[in-house]
mmCIF file of C-alpha atoms and ligand atoms in Angstrom:
data_model
loop_
_atom_site.group_PDB
_atom_site.id
_atom_site.type_symbol
_atom_site.label_atom_id
_atom_site.label_comp_id
_atom_site.label_asym_id
_atom_site.label_seq_id
_atom_site.Cartn_x
_atom_site.Cartn_y
_atom_site.Cartn_z
ATOM 1 C CA UNK A 1 91.569 79.158 124.583
ATOM 2 C CA UNK A 2 91.221 83.557 123.805
ATOM 3 C CA UNK A 3 93.176 84.042 119.841
ATOM 4 C CA UNK A 4 95.882 86.209 120.630
ATOM 5 C CA UNK A 5 96.467 88.520 118.103
ATOM 6 C CA UNK A 6 100.015 91.355 117.899
ATOM 7 C CA UNK A 7 99.146 94.098 117.125
ATOM 8 C CA UNK A 8 102.067 96.675 116.172
ATOM 9 C CA UNK A 9 101.333 100.529 117.063
ATOM 10 C CA UNK A 10 102.269 103.453 115.320
ATOM 11 C CA UNK A 11 101.177 107.327 116.372
ATOM 12 C CA UNK A 12 103.921 108.961 114.844
ATOM 13 C CA UNK A 13 102.866 112.830 114.837
ATOM 14 C CA UNK A 14 100.920 115.296 115.494
ATOM 15 C CA UNK A 15 97.779 114.607 116.353
ATOM 16 C CA UNK A 16 99.106 110.375 115.897
ATOM 17 C CA UNK A 17 98.895 109.637 119.519
ATOM 18 C CA UNK A 18 96.148 110.621 120.379
ATOM 19 C CA UNK A 19 93.839 109.700 117.754
ATOM 20 C CA UNK A 20 95.826 106.455 118.007
ATOM 21 C CA UNK A 21 95.480 106.374 122.177
ATOM 22 C CA UNK A 22 91.111 106.462 121.084
ATOM 23 C CA UNK A 23 91.387 104.586 118.988
ATOM 24 C CA UNK A 24 93.183 101.168 121.075
ATOM 25 C CA UNK A 25 90.636 101.897 123.738
ATOM 26 C CA UNK A 26 88.141 100.622 121.597
ATOM 27 C CA UNK A 27 90.715 97.682 120.512
ATOM 28 C CA UNK A 28 90.641 96.829 123.704
ATOM 29 C CA UNK A 29 86.298 96.567 124.706
ATOM 30 C CA UNK A 30 85.822 94.834 121.681
ATOM 31 C CA UNK A 31 88.646 92.930 122.781
ATOM 32 C CA UNK A 32 87.068 91.654 125.454
ATOM 33 C CA UNK A 33 82.678 91.347 124.536
ATOM 34 C CA UNK A 34 83.990 89.354 121.591
ATOM 35 C CA UNK A 35 86.650 87.468 123.306
ATOM 36 C CA UNK A 36 90.028 87.915 121.557
ATOM 37 C CA UNK A 37 93.545 89.106 123.184
ATOM 38 C CA UNK A 38 95.282 91.477 121.645
ATOM 39 C CA UNK A 39 99.265 92.016 121.978
ATOM 40 C CA UNK A 40 100.741 95.624 121.271
ATOM 41 C CA UNK A 41 103.454 96.768 120.753
ATOM 42 C CA UNK A 42 104.607 100.362 120.241
ATOM 43 C CA UNK A 43 107.359 101.618 117.416
ATOM 44 C CA UNK A 44 108.707 105.019 116.223
ATOM 45 C CA UNK A 45 107.730 107.051 112.349
ATOM 46 C CA UNK A 46 107.878 110.138 111.293
ATOM 47 C CA UNK A 47 109.231 112.985 112.284
ATOM 48 C CA UNK A 48 109.048 111.454 116.063
ATOM 49 C CA UNK A 49 111.323 108.585 114.662
ATOM 50 C CA UNK A 50 113.689 110.904 112.833
ATOM 51 C CA UNK A 51 114.080 113.240 116.528
ATOM 52 C CA UNK A 52 114.651 109.640 118.499
ATOM 53 C CA UNK A 53 116.573 108.306 116.106
ATOM 54 C CA UNK A 54 117.706 109.993 113.522
ATOM 55 C CA UNK A 55 115.294 108.576 110.640
ATOM 56 C CA UNK A 56 112.098 107.902 109.426
ATOM 57 C CA UNK A 57 111.806 104.534 109.235
ATOM 58 C CA UNK A 58 113.440 102.855 111.608
ATOM 59 C CA UNK A 59 114.687 99.340 111.124
ATOM 60 C CA UNK A 60 113.264 97.933 114.270
ATOM 61 C CA UNK A 61 109.866 99.773 113.376
ATOM 62 C CA UNK A 62 109.281 97.558 109.849
ATOM 63 C CA UNK A 63 110.479 94.299 112.164
ATOM 64 C CA UNK A 64 107.613 94.530 114.571
ATOM 65 C CA UNK A 65 105.786 95.665 111.473
ATOM 66 C CA UNK A 66 106.334 92.292 109.908
ATOM 67 C CA UNK A 67 106.007 90.815 112.976
ATOM 68 C CA UNK A 68 102.331 91.416 113.806
ATOM 69 C CA UNK A 69 99.141 90.220 112.364
ATOM 70 C CA UNK A 70 98.635 93.987 112.127
ATOM 71 C CA UNK A 71 99.347 97.545 111.906
ATOM 72 C CA UNK A 72 97.489 100.641 112.947
ATOM 73 C CA UNK A 73 98.881 104.047 112.491
ATOM 74 C CA UNK A 74 98.183 107.543 113.279
ATOM 75 C CA UNK A 75 99.597 110.239 111.329
ATOM 76 C CA UNK A 76 103.425 111.424 110.232
ATOM 77 C CA UNK A 77 105.179 114.883 109.350
ATOM 78 C CA UNK A 78 104.298 118.218 111.062
ATOM 79 C CA UNK A 79 106.398 121.862 110.124
ATOM 80 C CA UNK A 80 109.361 121.102 112.757
ATOM 81 C CA UNK A 81 110.177 118.873 109.380
ATOM 82 C CA UNK A 82 109.215 120.431 106.658
ATOM 83 C CA UNK A 83 112.851 121.652 105.832
ATOM 84 C CA UNK A 84 114.536 117.992 105.847
ATOM 85 C CA UNK A 85 115.458 116.463 102.197
ATOM 86 C CA UNK A 86 113.637 114.402 100.287
ATOM 87 C CA UNK A 87 115.358 110.682 102.066
ATOM 88 C CA UNK A 88 114.597 112.333 105.204
ATOM 89 C CA UNK A 89 111.653 113.738 104.845
ATOM 90 C CA UNK A 90 108.841 112.076 107.648
ATOM 91 C CA UNK A 91 106.598 111.106 104.653
ATOM 92 C CA UNK A 92 109.655 108.919 103.549
ATOM 93 C CA UNK A 93 108.416 106.952 106.582
ATOM 94 C CA UNK A 94 104.097 106.195 105.824
ATOM 95 C CA UNK A 95 105.715 105.834 102.303
ATOM 96 C CA UNK A 96 108.312 103.521 103.348
ATOM 97 C CA UNK A 97 106.684 101.731 105.608
ATOM 98 C CA UNK A 98 103.716 101.003 102.450
ATOM 99 C CA UNK A 99 107.008 99.036 100.446
ATOM 100 C CA UNK A 100 108.344 97.237 102.991
ATOM 101 C CA UNK A 101 105.145 95.139 103.976
ATOM 102 C CA UNK A 102 104.057 95.143 100.219
ATOM 103 C CA UNK A 103 100.545 97.555 100.972
ATOM 104 C CA UNK A 104 100.051 97.858 96.857
ATOM 105 C CA UNK A 105 95.907 98.861 97.283
ATOM 106 C CA UNK A 106 94.857 100.893 99.754
ATOM 107 C CA UNK A 107 90.692 101.088 100.536
ATOM 108 C CA UNK A 108 89.578 104.744 101.452
ATOM 109 C CA UNK A 109 85.768 104.594 102.025
ATOM 110 C CA UNK A 110 83.045 107.471 102.160
ATOM 111 C CA UNK A 111 80.027 106.588 102.944
ATOM 112 C CA UNK A 112 77.637 110.119 103.879
ATOM 113 C CA UNK A 113 76.295 108.857 107.674
ATOM 114 C CA UNK A 114 72.906 110.286 107.981
ATOM 115 C CA UNK A 115 73.242 112.352 111.070
ATOM 116 C CA UNK A 116 75.946 113.914 109.901
ATOM 117 C CA UNK A 117 74.223 115.378 106.098
ATOM 118 C CA UNK A 118 74.002 118.304 107.138
ATOM 119 C CA UNK A 119 77.549 118.769 107.871
ATOM 120 C CA UNK A 120 79.140 117.874 103.961
ATOM 121 C CA UNK A 121 79.116 120.977 101.687
ATOM 122 C CA UNK A 122 77.326 118.935 99.413
ATOM 123 C CA UNK A 123 73.097 120.298 99.107
ATOM 124 C CA UNK A 124 70.607 117.963 100.717
ATOM 125 C CA UNK A 125 69.199 116.501 97.096
ATOM 126 C CA UNK A 126 72.180 116.135 95.363
ATOM 127 C CA UNK A 127 73.216 113.472 99.042
ATOM 128 C CA UNK A 128 69.162 111.944 97.813
ATOM 129 C CA UNK A 129 69.665 107.860 98.010
ATOM 130 C CA UNK A 130 73.122 107.819 99.850
ATOM 131 C CA UNK A 131 77.452 108.530 98.949
ATOM 132 C CA UNK A 132 78.802 105.085 99.751
ATOM 133 C CA UNK A 133 82.224 105.437 97.503
ATOM 134 C CA UNK A 134 85.470 103.049 98.150
ATOM 135 C CA UNK A 135 88.267 104.428 96.540
ATOM 136 C CA UNK A 136 90.443 102.019 95.656
ATOM 137 C CA UNK A 137 94.427 103.745 95.327
ATOM 138 C CA UNK A 138 97.030 102.230 93.863
ATOM 139 C CA UNK A 139 100.022 102.165 97.088
ATOM 140 C CA UNK A 140 103.542 101.692 96.092
ATOM 141 C CA UNK A 141 103.992 102.327 91.993
ATOM 142 C CA UNK A 142 103.558 105.904 90.194
ATOM 143 C CA UNK A 143 104.878 109.094 90.531
ATOM 144 C CA UNK A 144 105.396 108.275 93.882
ATOM 145 C CA UNK A 145 107.917 106.017 93.356
ATOM 146 C CA UNK A 146 109.457 106.339 90.293
ATOM 147 C CA UNK A 147 112.484 107.916 88.897
ATOM 148 C CA UNK A 148 113.756 111.524 89.864
ATOM 149 C CA UNK A 149 115.842 113.852 90.627
ATOM 150 C CA UNK A 150 117.673 117.468 89.276
ATOM 151 C CA UNK A 151 119.412 117.847 85.857
ATOM 152 C CA UNK A 152 120.420 120.547 83.984
ATOM 153 C CA UNK A 153 118.482 120.743 80.902
ATOM 154 C CA UNK A 154 118.729 123.224 78.506
ATOM 155 C CA UNK A 155 121.324 125.382 80.191
ATOM 156 C CA UNK A 156 118.743 125.502 83.319
ATOM 157 C CA UNK A 157 118.899 123.648 86.096
ATOM 158 C CA UNK A 158 115.831 120.907 86.232
ATOM 159 C CA UNK A 159 113.203 119.136 88.182
ATOM 160 C CA UNK A 160 111.391 115.650 87.515
ATOM 161 C CA UNK A 161 109.439 112.952 89.107
ATOM 162 C CA UNK A 162 107.888 110.036 87.590
ATOM 163 C CA UNK A 163 104.915 107.974 86.749
ATOM 164 C CA UNK A 164 105.938 103.870 85.983
ATOM 165 C CA UNK A 165 103.773 101.160 86.108
ATOM 166 C CA UNK A 166 104.367 97.417 84.925
ATOM 167 C CA UNK A 167 101.665 95.143 83.781
ATOM 168 C CA UNK A 168 101.416 93.055 86.598
ATOM 169 C CA UNK A 169 101.555 96.644 89.279
ATOM 170 C CA UNK A 170 98.022 98.065 87.554
ATOM 171 C CA UNK A 171 96.600 94.106 87.235
ATOM 172 C CA UNK A 172 96.702 93.368 90.969
ATOM 173 C CA UNK A 173 95.324 96.809 91.771
ATOM 174 C CA UNK A 174 92.334 95.611 88.629
ATOM 175 C CA UNK A 175 91.423 92.380 90.467
ATOM 176 C CA UNK A 176 91.368 94.502 94.781
ATOM 177 C CA UNK A 177 89.163 96.675 92.941
ATOM 178 C CA UNK A 178 86.446 94.480 90.751
ATOM 179 C CA UNK A 179 86.285 92.259 94.068
ATOM 180 C CA UNK A 180 85.801 94.165 96.227
ATOM 181 C CA UNK A 181 82.928 96.036 93.537
ATOM 182 C CA UNK A 182 81.227 92.204 93.261
ATOM 183 C CA UNK A 183 80.723 92.920 97.415
ATOM 184 C CA UNK A 184 79.426 95.742 95.884
ATOM 185 C CA UNK A 185 77.037 97.485 93.707
ATOM 186 C CA UNK A 186 79.091 95.561 90.864
ATOM 187 C CA UNK A 187 80.595 98.640 89.064
ATOM 188 C CA UNK A 188 84.219 100.172 88.806
ATOM 189 C CA UNK A 189 85.129 103.650 87.905
ATOM 190 C CA UNK A 190 89.108 103.642 86.731
ATOM 191 C CA UNK A 191 90.011 107.257 86.712
ATOM 192 C CA UNK A 192 93.142 107.901 84.452
ATOM 193 C CA UNK A 193 93.543 110.956 82.321
ATOM 194 C CA UNK A 194 94.939 108.894 79.598
ATOM 195 C CA UNK A 195 93.895 111.160 77.030
ATOM 196 C CA UNK A 196 97.384 113.137 77.374
ATOM 197 C CA UNK A 197 99.521 110.331 79.630
ATOM 198 C CA UNK A 198 100.938 107.475 77.519
ATOM 199 C CA UNK A 199 101.323 106.039 81.285
ATOM 200 C CA UNK A 200 97.516 106.209 81.290
ATOM 201 C CA UNK A 201 96.604 104.742 77.766
ATOM 202 C CA UNK A 202 98.601 101.646 79.371
ATOM 203 C CA UNK A 203 97.286 101.369 82.970
ATOM 204 C CA UNK A 204 92.908 101.827 80.574
ATOM 205 C CA UNK A 205 94.344 98.027 78.894
ATOM 206 C CA UNK A 206 94.911 96.600 81.271
ATOM 207 C CA UNK A 207 92.194 97.716 83.032
ATOM 208 C CA UNK A 208 89.878 96.498 79.859
ATOM 209 C CA UNK A 209 91.182 93.609 79.775
ATOM 210 C CA UNK A 210 90.970 92.184 84.030
ATOM 211 C CA UNK A 211 87.236 92.995 83.593
ATOM 212 C CA UNK A 212 87.339 90.261 80.456
ATOM 213 C CA UNK A 213 87.397 88.390 84.781
ATOM 214 C CA UNK A 214 84.332 89.736 86.113
ATOM 215 C CA UNK A 215 81.781 89.808 83.210
ATOM 216 C CA UNK A 216 79.105 90.571 86.325
ATOM 217 C CA UNK A 217 80.484 93.966 86.728
ATOM 218 C CA UNK A 218 79.928 97.137 84.716
ATOM 219 C CA UNK A 219 83.344 98.934 83.730
ATOM 220 C CA UNK A 220 83.248 102.689 82.871
ATOM 221 C CA UNK A 221 86.311 105.419 82.264
ATOM 222 C CA UNK A 222 86.364 109.215 83.885
ATOM 223 C CA UNK A 223 89.405 111.503 82.408
ATOM 224 C CA UNK A 224 90.577 112.290 86.075
ATOM 225 C CA UNK A 225 89.805 115.988 85.924
ATOM 226 C CA UNK A 226 86.306 115.251 84.748
ATOM 227 C CA UNK A 227 86.027 112.502 87.853
ATOM 228 C CA UNK A 228 87.060 115.033 90.287
ATOM 229 C CA UNK A 229 84.332 117.683 89.022
ATOM 230 C CA UNK A 230 81.499 114.328 89.263
ATOM 231 C CA UNK A 231 82.386 113.304 92.790
ATOM 232 C CA UNK A 232 80.963 116.633 94.104
ATOM 233 C CA UNK A 233 78.506 117.088 90.858
ATOM 234 C CA UNK A 234 77.097 113.478 90.777
ATOM 235 C CA UNK A 235 79.005 111.236 93.745
ATOM 236 C CA UNK A 236 75.692 109.058 94.137
ATOM 237 C CA UNK A 237 77.000 107.475 90.399
ATOM 238 C CA UNK A 238 80.275 105.810 91.892
ATOM 239 C CA UNK A 239 80.398 102.792 93.761
ATOM 240 C CA UNK A 240 84.671 101.646 93.150
ATOM 241 C CA UNK A 241 86.232 104.213 92.106
ATOM 242 C CA UNK A 242 89.216 102.326 90.946
ATOM 243 C CA UNK A 243 93.135 105.089 89.881
ATOM 244 C CA UNK A 244 96.572 105.505 90.561
ATOM 245 C CA UNK A 245 98.474 106.554 94.339
ATOM 246 C CA UNK A 246 98.777 109.719 92.598
ATOM 247 C CA UNK A 247 95.306 110.277 91.879
ATOM 248 C CA UNK A 248 94.203 108.367 94.019
ATOM 249 C CA UNK A 249 94.967 110.396 96.930
ATOM 250 C CA UNK A 250 93.944 114.033 95.490
ATOM 251 C CA UNK A 251 90.137 112.264 94.859
ATOM 252 C CA UNK A 252 89.859 110.939 98.028
ATOM 253 C CA UNK A 253 90.737 113.262 100.548
ATOM 254 C CA UNK A 254 87.893 115.750 98.069
ATOM 255 C CA UNK A 255 85.744 112.626 98.767
ATOM 256 C CA UNK A 256 86.493 112.466 102.405
ATOM 257 C CA UNK A 257 84.949 116.806 101.957
ATOM 258 C CA UNK A 258 81.753 115.438 101.036
ATOM 259 C CA UNK A 259 80.851 112.978 104.133
ATOM 260 C CA UNK A 260 81.015 116.393 106.272
ATOM 261 C CA UNK A 261 85.027 115.754 107.381
ATOM 262 C CA UNK A 262 88.360 114.609 106.485
ATOM 263 C CA UNK A 263 88.078 113.338 110.126
ATOM 264 C CA UNK A 264 85.420 110.966 109.412
ATOM 265 C CA UNK A 265 87.352 108.671 106.074
ATOM 266 C CA UNK A 266 88.807 105.743 107.365
ATOM 267 C CA UNK A 267 91.799 103.846 105.279
ATOM 268 C CA UNK A 268 93.018 99.436 105.327
ATOM 269 C CA UNK A 269 96.361 98.797 102.948
ATOM 270 C CA UNK A 270 96.819 95.628 102.255
ATOM 271 C CA UNK A 271 98.383 93.278 100.577
ATOM 272 C CA UNK A 272 98.788 89.526 99.394
ATOM 273 C CA UNK A 273 99.229 88.570 102.857
ATOM 274 C CA UNK A 274 96.602 89.134 105.077
ATOM 275 C CA UNK A 275 98.795 91.848 107.036
ATOM 276 C CA UNK A 276 97.795 95.285 106.246
ATOM 277 C CA UNK A 277 98.310 99.092 107.594
ATOM 278 C CA UNK A 278 95.487 100.829 108.546
ATOM 279 C CA UNK A 279 95.756 104.574 108.617
ATOM 280 C CA UNK A 280 93.398 107.492 108.637
ATOM 281 C CA UNK A 281 93.178 109.813 105.894
ATOM 282 C CA UNK A 282 93.489 112.504 107.931
ATOM 283 C CA UNK A 283 96.966 114.291 108.258
ATOM 284 C CA UNK A 284 99.026 115.173 112.074
ATOM 285 C CA UNK A 285 96.455 118.405 111.541
ATOM 286 C CA UNK A 286 99.743 120.589 113.266
ATOM 287 C CA UNK A 287 96.927 123.425 113.650
ATOM 288 C CA UNK A 288 95.207 121.622 116.529
ATOM 289 C CA UNK A 289 97.876 118.951 117.978
ATOM 290 C CA UNK A 290 97.586 118.443 122.059
ATOM 291 C CA UNK A 291 94.055 120.029 122.421
ATOM 292 C CA UNK A 292 92.149 116.992 122.433
ATOM 293 C CA UNK A 293 89.984 118.126 120.354
ATOM 294 C CA UNK A 294 90.418 115.919 117.357
ATOM 295 C CA UNK A 295 88.465 113.479 115.354
ATOM 296 C CA UNK A 296 88.372 109.883 116.860
ATOM 297 C CA UNK A 297 86.453 108.643 114.391
ATOM 298 C CA UNK A 298 88.369 108.013 111.225
ATOM 299 C CA UNK A 299 91.265 105.999 113.488
ATOM 300 C CA UNK A 300 88.346 104.290 115.160
ATOM 301 C CA UNK A 301 86.578 103.370 111.747
ATOM 302 C CA UNK A 302 90.214 102.398 111.225
ATOM 303 C CA UNK A 303 89.855 99.442 113.536
ATOM 304 C CA UNK A 304 86.884 98.292 112.228
ATOM 305 C CA UNK A 305 89.154 98.069 109.039
ATOM 306 C CA UNK A 306 91.261 96.493 110.521
ATOM 307 C CA UNK A 307 89.300 94.197 111.759
ATOM 308 C CA UNK A 308 87.580 92.926 108.979
ATOM 309 C CA UNK A 309 90.572 92.713 106.678
ATOM 310 C CA UNK A 310 93.257 91.359 108.576
ATOM 311 C CA UNK A 311 92.515 89.474 111.903
ATOM 312 C CA UNK A 312 89.416 88.246 110.344
ATOM 313 C CA UNK A 313 86.870 89.311 112.797
ATOM 314 C CA UNK A 314 83.684 90.222 111.479
ATOM 315 C CA UNK A 315 81.385 91.365 114.631
ATOM 316 C CA UNK A 316 83.465 92.604 115.753
ATOM 317 C CA UNK A 317 84.222 95.255 113.034
ATOM 318 C CA UNK A 318 80.130 95.175 112.447
ATOM 319 C CA UNK A 319 80.547 96.351 116.324
ATOM 320 C CA UNK A 320 82.938 99.377 116.280
ATOM 321 C CA UNK A 321 80.208 100.767 112.408
ATOM 322 C CA UNK A 322 77.942 100.312 114.432
ATOM 323 C CA UNK A 323 78.245 102.110 118.173
ATOM 324 C CA UNK A 324 79.590 105.307 115.847
ATOM 325 C CA UNK A 325 76.622 105.337 113.660
ATOM 326 C CA UNK A 326 74.060 104.997 117.176
ATOM 327 C CA UNK A 327 76.666 107.876 118.742
ATOM 328 C CA UNK A 328 76.050 110.164 116.259
ATOM 329 C CA UNK A 329 72.449 109.331 116.074
ATOM 330 C CA UNK A 330 73.417 110.170 119.312
ATOM 331 C CA UNK A 331 74.054 114.194 118.306
ATOM 332 C CA UNK A 332 77.951 114.057 120.188
ATOM 333 C CA UNK A 333 80.095 115.528 117.232
ATOM 334 C CA UNK A 334 83.543 116.834 118.066
ATOM 335 C CA UNK A 335 84.591 120.632 116.404
ATOM 336 C CA UNK A 336 85.169 119.588 112.685
ATOM 337 C CA UNK A 337 81.584 118.188 112.352
ATOM 338 C CA UNK A 338 79.026 120.155 115.015
ATOM 339 C CA UNK A 339 76.287 121.410 113.877
ATOM 340 C CA UNK A 340 73.985 122.966 115.752
ATOM 341 C CA UNK A 341 72.144 120.622 118.608
ATOM 342 C CA UNK A 342 74.171 118.767 118.594
ATOM 343 C CA UNK A 343 76.775 118.434 121.377
ATOM 344 C CA UNK A 344 79.847 119.219 121.275
ATOM 345 C CA UNK A 345 82.903 116.227 123.064
ATOM 346 C CA UNK A 346 86.538 116.241 123.145
ATOM 347 C CA UNK A 347 88.882 113.015 121.415
ATOM 348 C CA UNK A 348 88.526 111.168 124.638
ATOM 349 C CA UNK A 349 84.994 111.992 124.839
ATOM 350 C CA UNK A 350 83.735 110.927 121.496
ATOM 351 C CA UNK A 351 85.851 107.591 122.263
ATOM 352 C CA UNK A 352 83.835 107.193 125.090
ATOM 353 C CA UNK A 353 80.930 107.550 123.922
ATOM 354 C CA UNK A 354 81.465 105.166 121.310
ATOM 355 C CA UNK A 355 83.010 102.387 123.482
ATOM 356 C CA UNK A 356 79.674 103.010 126.004
ATOM 357 C CA UNK A 357 77.942 102.307 122.666
ATOM 358 C CA UNK A 358 79.586 98.700 121.646
HETATM 359 C C1 IPM B 401 98.392 109.582 102.530
HETATM 360 C C2 IPM B 401 98.479 110.694 102.992
HETATM 361 C C3 IPM B 401 99.885 110.348 101.760
HETATM 362 C C4 IPM B 401 99.583 110.103 100.717
HETATM 363 C C5 IPM B 401 101.457 111.215 102.611
HETATM 364 C C6 IPM B 401 101.757 111.979 104.392
HETATM 365 C C7 IPM B 401 102.756 111.154 102.049
HETATM 366 O O1 IPM B 401 98.355 112.166 102.210
HETATM 367 O O2 IPM B 401 97.908 108.914 103.071
HETATM 368 O O3 IPM B 401 96.517 110.252 101.354
HETATM 369 O O4 IPM B 401 100.482 111.361 100.316
HETATM 370 O O5 IPM B 401 100.069 109.203 100.470
HETATM 371 MG MG1 MG B 402 96.521 111.827 101.195
#
């Protein structure tokens, strides 16, 4: 009897459905090659869910995700829903499902593939020695979930958002980062703004404490402004970047650019159980929606992360990663990563090329 996995599919908005469809074809292929069965269950999220149910995260979607072994998501958001109040925006769907599933850790690997070196905006000498950074972003705390509102201050209308972390929240994300680094180069750089923010000083104290349990790991701290600069000045110095929700959001987009395109970066959102949510870090890209030109590789690589972290199918994960490298080496490119002498392919063709290489 083959093993059976239940996967919840949340295509979402914009290019979300196109890239998830491409990634599902890859998942089906590795399932048949590595002899496991997949039962897909599709659910609505984001703007799509608002249009169909009036709610960016219907309860049914949460239930389908909770009953699954893993969740594959496309993207949420778009100009159509931009003027809705905060509570009803498509983004509430993704923030809500991260919280509902307890996915406090977000892993965002930024790797420069040899074949894509010329697509990176950084000079070749800066990328010498390759680049492989793992951003470990706290995902269910901080300013994203802190107290917020509007109020009168000094006779004037004002607004506020709050950055707040409990000791437990910082400890558990720090453990994720140190554990991840133990399987890598054993280097963690914790990013904060401890020269200004009390929440960052607290963060730093806790990270230093947790580090005592990982004597082999080298820990350094950078202020976020300096980290943003170092990522483009000397990215090779980094192994694991540990940071809070909002700094991680910003720095992972920055790191993605070094790899050539945001269309290359997968992500895994995980918690205490093996149930995780996997999504490309790019957004819904309304400007290219429906054109079949989006780069599906970030979502395809997210499937590889799903196989590794939630389904414990490491060989299947590796076969996808190797197929992606081979496809890039063969010169196939979506337009976001195109370079001279390469063959431009659309979303479906790129998926097909990867599929043939598995
Ligand atoms: C991301 C996105 C989300 C975030 C948005 C869509 C809410 O930018 O996953 O990085 O800020 O977390
Ligand atoms: Mg982001």
